[in-house]
Coordinates of C-alpha atoms in Angstrom, one line a residue:
X270 CA -70.2 66.4 71.3
X271 CA -68.3 64.3 68.9
X272 CA -65.1 65.0 67.3
X273 CA -65.3 67.8 64.5
X274 CA -62.6 66.2 62.5
X275 CA -61.7 62.6 61.7
X276 CA -57.6 63.7 61.5
X277 CA -55.7 66.9 61.8
X278 CA -52.7 67.4 59.7
X279 CA -50.4 70.1 61.2
X280 CA -47.7 71.6 58.9
X281 CA -44.4 72.6 60.4
X282 CA -40.8 73.1 59.3
X283 CA -38.8 69.9 60.6
X284 CA -35.5 70.9 62.1
X285 CA -36.4 74.4 63.0
X286 CA -35.9 75.4 66.7
X287 CA -38.0 78.7 66.9
X288 CA -41.1 79.5 69.1
X289 CA -43.3 78.7 65.9
X290 CA -42.3 75.4 65.3
X291 CA -42.8 74.6 69.0
X292 CA -46.2 75.9 68.8
X293 CA -47.2 73.8 66.3
X294 CA -45.6 70.7 68.2
X295 CA -48.1 71.8 70.9
X296 CA -51.2 71.7 68.9
X297 CA -50.5 68.4 68.0
X298 CA -49.8 67.6 71.6
X299 CA -52.9 69.2 72.7
X300 CA -55.1 67.4 70.4
X301 CA -53.8 63.9 71.1
X302 CA -54.0 64.3 74.8
X303 CA -57.5 65.2 74.4
X304 CA -58.2 62.2 72.0
X305 CA -57.9 63.4 68.8
X306 CA -56.2 61.7 65.9
X307 CA -53.7 64.5 64.9
X308 CA -49.8 64.5 63.5
X309 CA -47.3 66.9 62.2
X310 CA -46.4 67.2 58.4
X311 CA -43.3 68.2 57.2
X312 CA -43.4 71.3 55.1
X313 CA -41.8 70.7 51.6
X314 CA -38.2 70.9 51.5
X315 CA -37.8 70.1 55.2
X316 CA -38.5 66.6 55.0
X317 CA -34.3 65.7 55.2
X318 CA -34.1 67.7 58.4
X319 CA -33.5 66.2 61.6
X320 CA -36.3 66.5 64.1
X321 CA -35.6 68.9 67.0
X322 CA -34.8 66.9 69.7
X323 CA -35.8 69.6 72.6
X324 CA -39.4 68.8 71.3
X325 CA -39.3 65.0 71.8
X326 CA -41.3 65.1 75.0
X327 CA -44.4 66.3 72.9
X328 CA -46.6 63.5 71.5
X329 CA -46.2 64.6 67.8
X330 CA -45.4 62.0 65.4
X331 CA -45.5 62.4 61.7
X332 CA -48.0 61.1 58.9
X333 CA -48.4 62.1 55.3
X334 CA -51.3 64.4 54.4
X335 CA -54.7 63.0 52.9
X336 CA -56.7 65.9 51.2
X337 CA -60.2 64.1 52.1
X338 CA -63.3 65.1 53.4
X339 CA -63.4 65.1 57.3
X340 CA -59.5 65.9 57.6
X341 CA -58.2 69.5 58.8
X342 CA -55.1 70.9 57.5
X343 CA -53.4 73.4 59.9
X344 CA -50.6 75.6 58.2
X345 CA -48.9 78.7 59.7
X346 CA -49.0 82.1 58.4
X347 CA -46.0 81.6 56.5
X348 CA -47.2 79.4 53.8
X349 CA -51.0 81.1 53.7
X350 CA -51.2 80.6 50.1
X351 CA -50.6 76.7 50.3
X352 CA -53.7 76.1 51.5
X353 CA -55.4 77.3 48.3
X354 CA -54.5 73.4 46.9
X355 CA -56.9 71.7 49.4
X356 CA -60.0 71.0 47.9
X357 CA -61.5 68.5 50.3
X358 CA -60.1 68.7 53.9
X359 CA -60.9 71.9 55.9
X360 CA -58.3 74.7 55.9
X361 CA -56.9 76.4 59.0
X362 CA -54.4 79.3 59.0
X363 CA -52.6 79.9 62.4
X364 CA -51.3 83.1 62.4
X365 CA -48.6 82.8 64.9
X366 CA -47.5 86.0 63.7
X367 CA -48.4 89.0 61.3
X368 CA -45.2 90.8 60.5
X369 CA -43.4 87.5 59.2
X370 CA -46.2 86.5 56.9
X371 CA -45.3 87.2 53.3
X372 CA -48.8 88.3 52.5
X373 CA -48.5 91.7 54.9
X374 CA -44.8 92.2 54.2
X375 CA -45.6 95.2 51.8
X376 CA -46.8 97.7 54.8
X377 CA -44.6 96.8 57.4
X378 CA -42.8 100.0 57.0
X379 CA -46.0 102.0 57.8
X380 CA -46.9 100.0 61.0
X381 CA -43.4 100.1 63.0
X382 CA -41.6 103.4 62.3
X383 CA -39.1 102.3 64.4
X384 CA -37.8 99.6 61.8
X385 CA -35.6 102.0 60.0
X386 CA -33.3 102.1 62.8
X387 CA -32.9 98.6 63.1
X388 CA -30.3 96.7 61.2
X389 CA -32.6 94.3 59.8
X390 CA -33.6 94.4 56.2
X391 CA -37.3 94.5 55.2
X392 CA -39.3 91.3 55.3
X393 CA -39.2 89.6 51.6
X394 CA -42.1 90.8 50.0
X395 CA -44.7 87.4 48.8
X396 CA -47.5 87.6 47.0
X397 CA -50.7 89.9 47.3
X398 CA -53.2 88.8 50.1
X399 CA -55.7 86.7 48.7
X400 CA -59.2 88.3 50.3
X401 CA -61.2 85.3 49.0
X402 CA -58.8 82.6 50.4
X403 CA -58.5 84.4 53.7
X404 CA -62.3 84.6 54.3
X405 CA -62.6 81.3 53.1
X406 CA -60.1 79.5 55.6
X407 CA -60.7 79.6 59.2
X408 CA -58.3 81.4 60.7
X409 CA -56.5 80.7 64.2
X410 CA -54.7 83.8 65.8
X411 CA -51.8 83.4 68.2
X412 CA -52.3 86.7 69.7
X413 CA -54.5 89.5 70.1
X414 CA -52.7 91.9 67.8
X415 CA -53.2 89.3 65.1
X416 CA -56.6 89.0 65.4
X417 CA -57.5 92.7 65.4
X418 CA -55.2 93.0 62.3
X419 CA -57.0 90.2 60.6
X420 CA -60.3 91.7 61.4
X421 CA -59.3 94.9 60.1
X422 CA -57.6 93.9 56.8
X423 CA -60.2 90.9 55.9
X424 CA -63.4 91.5 58.0
X425 CA -63.1 88.3 59.4
X426 CA -63.4 87.2 63.0
X427 CA -60.4 84.7 63.8
X428 CA -60.3 82.2 66.6
X429 CA -57.8 82.7 69.4
X430 CA -55.5 79.8 69.6
X431 CA -52.4 80.6 71.8
X432 CA -49.5 78.6 72.6
X433 CA -48.1 78.1 76.3
X434 CA -44.9 78.4 77.9
X435 CA -43.3 75.6 80.3
X436 CA -42.7 76.8 83.8
X437 CA -40.8 73.3 84.8
X438 CA -37.3 74.4 84.0
X439 CA -37.6 77.6 85.8
X440 CA -39.1 75.6 88.8
X441 CA -36.3 73.4 88.9
X442 CA -34.1 76.0 89.7
X443 CA -32.6 78.2 92.7
X444 CA -34.4 81.7 91.6
X445 CA -32.0 84.7 92.9
X446 CA -34.0 87.0 94.7
X447 CA -34.9 90.7 92.8
X448 CA -32.7 92.2 95.0
X449 CA -29.4 90.2 94.6
X450 CA -29.4 90.0 90.8
X451 CA -27.1 93.1 90.5
X452 CA -27.5 95.8 87.3
X453 CA -28.0 93.0 84.7
X454 CA -30.2 93.2 81.9
X455 CA -30.6 90.3 79.3
X456 CA -32.0 91.0 75.8
X457 CA -32.2 89.2 72.5
X458 CA -29.8 90.4 70.3
X459 CA -31.8 89.5 67.2
X460 CA -34.3 92.2 67.9
X461 CA -33.4 96.1 68.2
X462 CA -29.7 95.1 68.3
X463 CA -28.9 98.7 67.1
X464 CA -31.4 100.3 69.8
X465 CA -30.3 98.2 72.8
X466 CA -26.4 99.5 71.8
X467 CA -27.4 102.8 72.1
X468 CA -29.2 102.4 75.3
X469 CA -26.1 100.5 76.7
X470 CA -24.3 103.6 76.2
X471 CA -26.5 105.7 78.4
X472 CA -26.2 103.2 81.2
X473 CA -22.6 102.1 81.5
X474 CA -22.9 101.1 85.0
X475 CA -25.1 98.5 83.8
X476 CA -24.3 94.7 82.6
X477 CA -25.8 93.8 79.2
X478 CA -26.4 90.2 78.7
X479 CA -27.2 88.9 75.0
X480 CA -29.1 85.6 74.6
X481 CA -27.7 84.2 71.9
X482 CA -26.3 80.6 71.4
X483 CA -27.5 79.4 74.3
X484 CA -29.1 75.8 75.1
X485 CA -32.3 75.7 77.0
X486 CA -30.9 75.4 80.3
X487 CA -28.5 78.1 79.7
X488 CA -30.8 80.5 78.8
X489 CA -33.2 79.4 81.8
X490 CA -30.1 80.1 83.9
X491 CA -29.2 83.3 82.5
X492 CA -32.7 84.7 82.6
X493 CA -32.6 83.7 86.5
X494 CA -29.9 85.8 87.5
X495 CA -31.0 88.8 85.2
X496 CA -32.5 91.7 87.0
X497 CA -34.3 92.9 83.9
X498 CA -35.1 91.3 80.6
X499 CA -35.8 94.2 77.9
X500 CA -37.2 93.8 74.5
X501 CA -37.6 97.0 72.5
X502 CA -38.0 95.2 69.5
X503 CA -41.1 94.3 67.3
X504 CA -43.6 91.7 68.5
X505 CA -45.0 90.0 65.4
X506 CA -46.9 87.6 67.8
X507 CA -46.9 87.0 71.5
X508 CA -43.2 86.1 71.9
X509 CA -42.0 83.6 74.1
X510 CA -39.0 85.3 75.7
X511 CA -40.8 87.9 77.8
X512 CA -42.9 85.1 79.2
X513 CA -40.0 82.8 80.0
X514 CA -38.0 85.5 81.5
X515 CA -41.0 86.5 83.6
X516 CA -41.2 82.8 84.8
X517 CA -37.4 83.6 85.5
X518 CA -38.2 85.9 88.1
X519 CA -36.8 89.2 85.6
X520 CA -38.8 92.3 85.7
X521 CA -40.0 92.3 82.1
X522 CA -39.8 95.3 79.9
X523 CA -41.0 95.8 76.2
X524 CA -41.7 98.3 73.7
X525 CA -45.5 98.7 72.6
X526 CA -44.7 97.2 69.0
X527 CA -47.1 94.4 67.7
X528 CA -48.5 92.3 70.7
X529 CA -46.4 94.3 73.0
X530 CA -48.8 97.2 72.5
X531 CA -52.0 94.8 73.5
X532 CA -52.2 94.6 76.9
X533 CA -54.3 91.5 76.3
X534 CA -50.9 89.9 74.8
X535 CA -48.4 91.5 77.2
X536 CA -50.3 92.3 80.4
X537 CA -47.4 94.4 82.3
X538 CA -47.7 97.3 84.1
X539 CA -47.8 100.3 81.8
X540 CA -44.7 101.8 82.8
X541 CA -42.9 98.4 81.7
X542 CA -44.4 98.9 78.2
X543 CA -42.8 102.1 76.4
X544 CA -44.5 103.6 73.7
X545 CA -42.4 103.6 70.7
X546 CA -42.0 107.5 70.3
X547 CA -38.8 109.2 69.3
X548 CA -37.3 109.4 73.1
X549 CA -37.9 105.8 73.7
X550 CA -34.5 105.0 74.3
X551 CA -33.9 107.7 77.0
X552 CA -37.4 106.3 78.5
X553 CA -36.1 103.0 78.5
X554 CA -32.9 104.1 80.3
X555 CA -34.8 105.8 83.2
X556 CA -37.1 102.7 83.5
X557 CA -33.9 100.5 84.1
X558 CA -32.5 102.9 86.4
X559 CA -36.1 102.7 88.4
X560 CA -36.1 98.9 88.3
X561 CA -32.5 98.4 89.6
X562 CA -33.4 101.1 92.2
X563 CA -36.0 99.1 93.5
X564 CA -36.1 95.5 91.9
X565 CA -38.6 94.2 94.6
X566 CA -41.3 96.5 94.1
X567 CA -40.9 96.5 90.2
X568 CA -41.0 92.3 90.5
X569 CA -44.1 92.5 92.6
X570 CA -46.0 94.6 90.2
X571 CA -45.7 91.6 87.6
X572 CA -47.0 89.1 89.7
X573 CA -50.2 89.1 87.8
X574 CA -48.1 88.4 84.4
X575 CA -46.4 85.7 86.0
X576 CA -49.5 83.8 86.9
X577 CA -50.8 84.1 83.8
X578 CA -48.1 82.8 81.9
X579 CA -48.3 79.9 84.3
X580 CA -52.3 79.2 83.4
X581 CA -51.3 79.2 79.8
X582 CA -51.6 75.5 78.9
X583 CA -54.7 75.1 80.8
X584 CA -56.2 78.0 78.5
X585 CA -54.4 76.8 75.4
X586 CA -56.2 73.2 75.7
X587 CA -59.4 74.7 75.9
X588 CA -59.0 76.8 73.1
X589 CA -57.9 73.6 71.2
X590 CA -61.1 71.9 72.7
X591 CA -63.2 74.8 71.5
X592 CA -62.0 75.0 67.8
X593 CA -61.4 71.6 66.7
X594 CA -63.7 69.5 68.8
X595 CA -66.9 71.6 69.5
X596 CA -66.3 74.1 66.0
X597 CA -67.0 76.9 68.1
X598 CA -65.1 80.0 65.8
X599 CA -64.7 83.3 66.1
X600 CA -63.8 83.6 69.4
X601 CA -61.4 86.4 70.5
X602 CA -60.5 85.1 73.7
X603 CA -61.5 87.8 75.7
X604 CA -63.3 85.5 77.9
X605 CA -60.7 82.8 78.4

């Protein structure tokens, strides 16, 4: 079967170093590795920023977008409404998150009762969801959480398009054995920081290591020596840090919030995915104690999760081929 599109344009915020922009680089790179003509396009306002040096290994050149028949345009969810201006190119919205999308910000408080106990302000409210536009564009979903949410809100079947985590930085490290890592818990202070502070008060014997201000090698080295990676924050998409922590040999514990509630997105044992009930912090303390008391057993329980993360690039390339080359849309990823 021939290519579905003559050229694919993928918008991205130039200069921003987070999981979303990296995924956008990965999409262009995968398309080009599969013989497709694909380019990044800097979103308006970011054209003068320097490109992120850490993403230079991706084959992802830039080009000016052309709204012509035969072309495809991909925008991440934060610029969903901008798809309405394209009259000729085939529009795609890649929902790398749900909760960061302005069109869904108005109901954040109803979907996450734990939001009020964090220090973070509510997402900025944007225009209401344009149902007609949402049904006209091709919706791509990075997580099963996003797929299910869009189906509920739009009555439309999105196409699963995840991303991938590179195991190479962790394969190059001399990983510390689970039993030799000591009572250390790594966490992302940008998520549920107040909740984590309360937890730290219940575990004075544990060293909590914030993952902030680190280069990519420093992050890898820190995770490679941490016994536990804890994320009690919300998971607006399939987050990258838990997957990197798994590759680093840490035992991952998350809250069942957002994508963390979906086993398909975060396939961890039930005891390592905590329900966001009123006693979640106390149960998190018990879970950390149990892991530190028997780190080898808990590490072994996450073998399947680590193997799934290692296979992400193969699955991602297959998803890209199905969507952009074969035009097989509406697959929820349950068979991949």
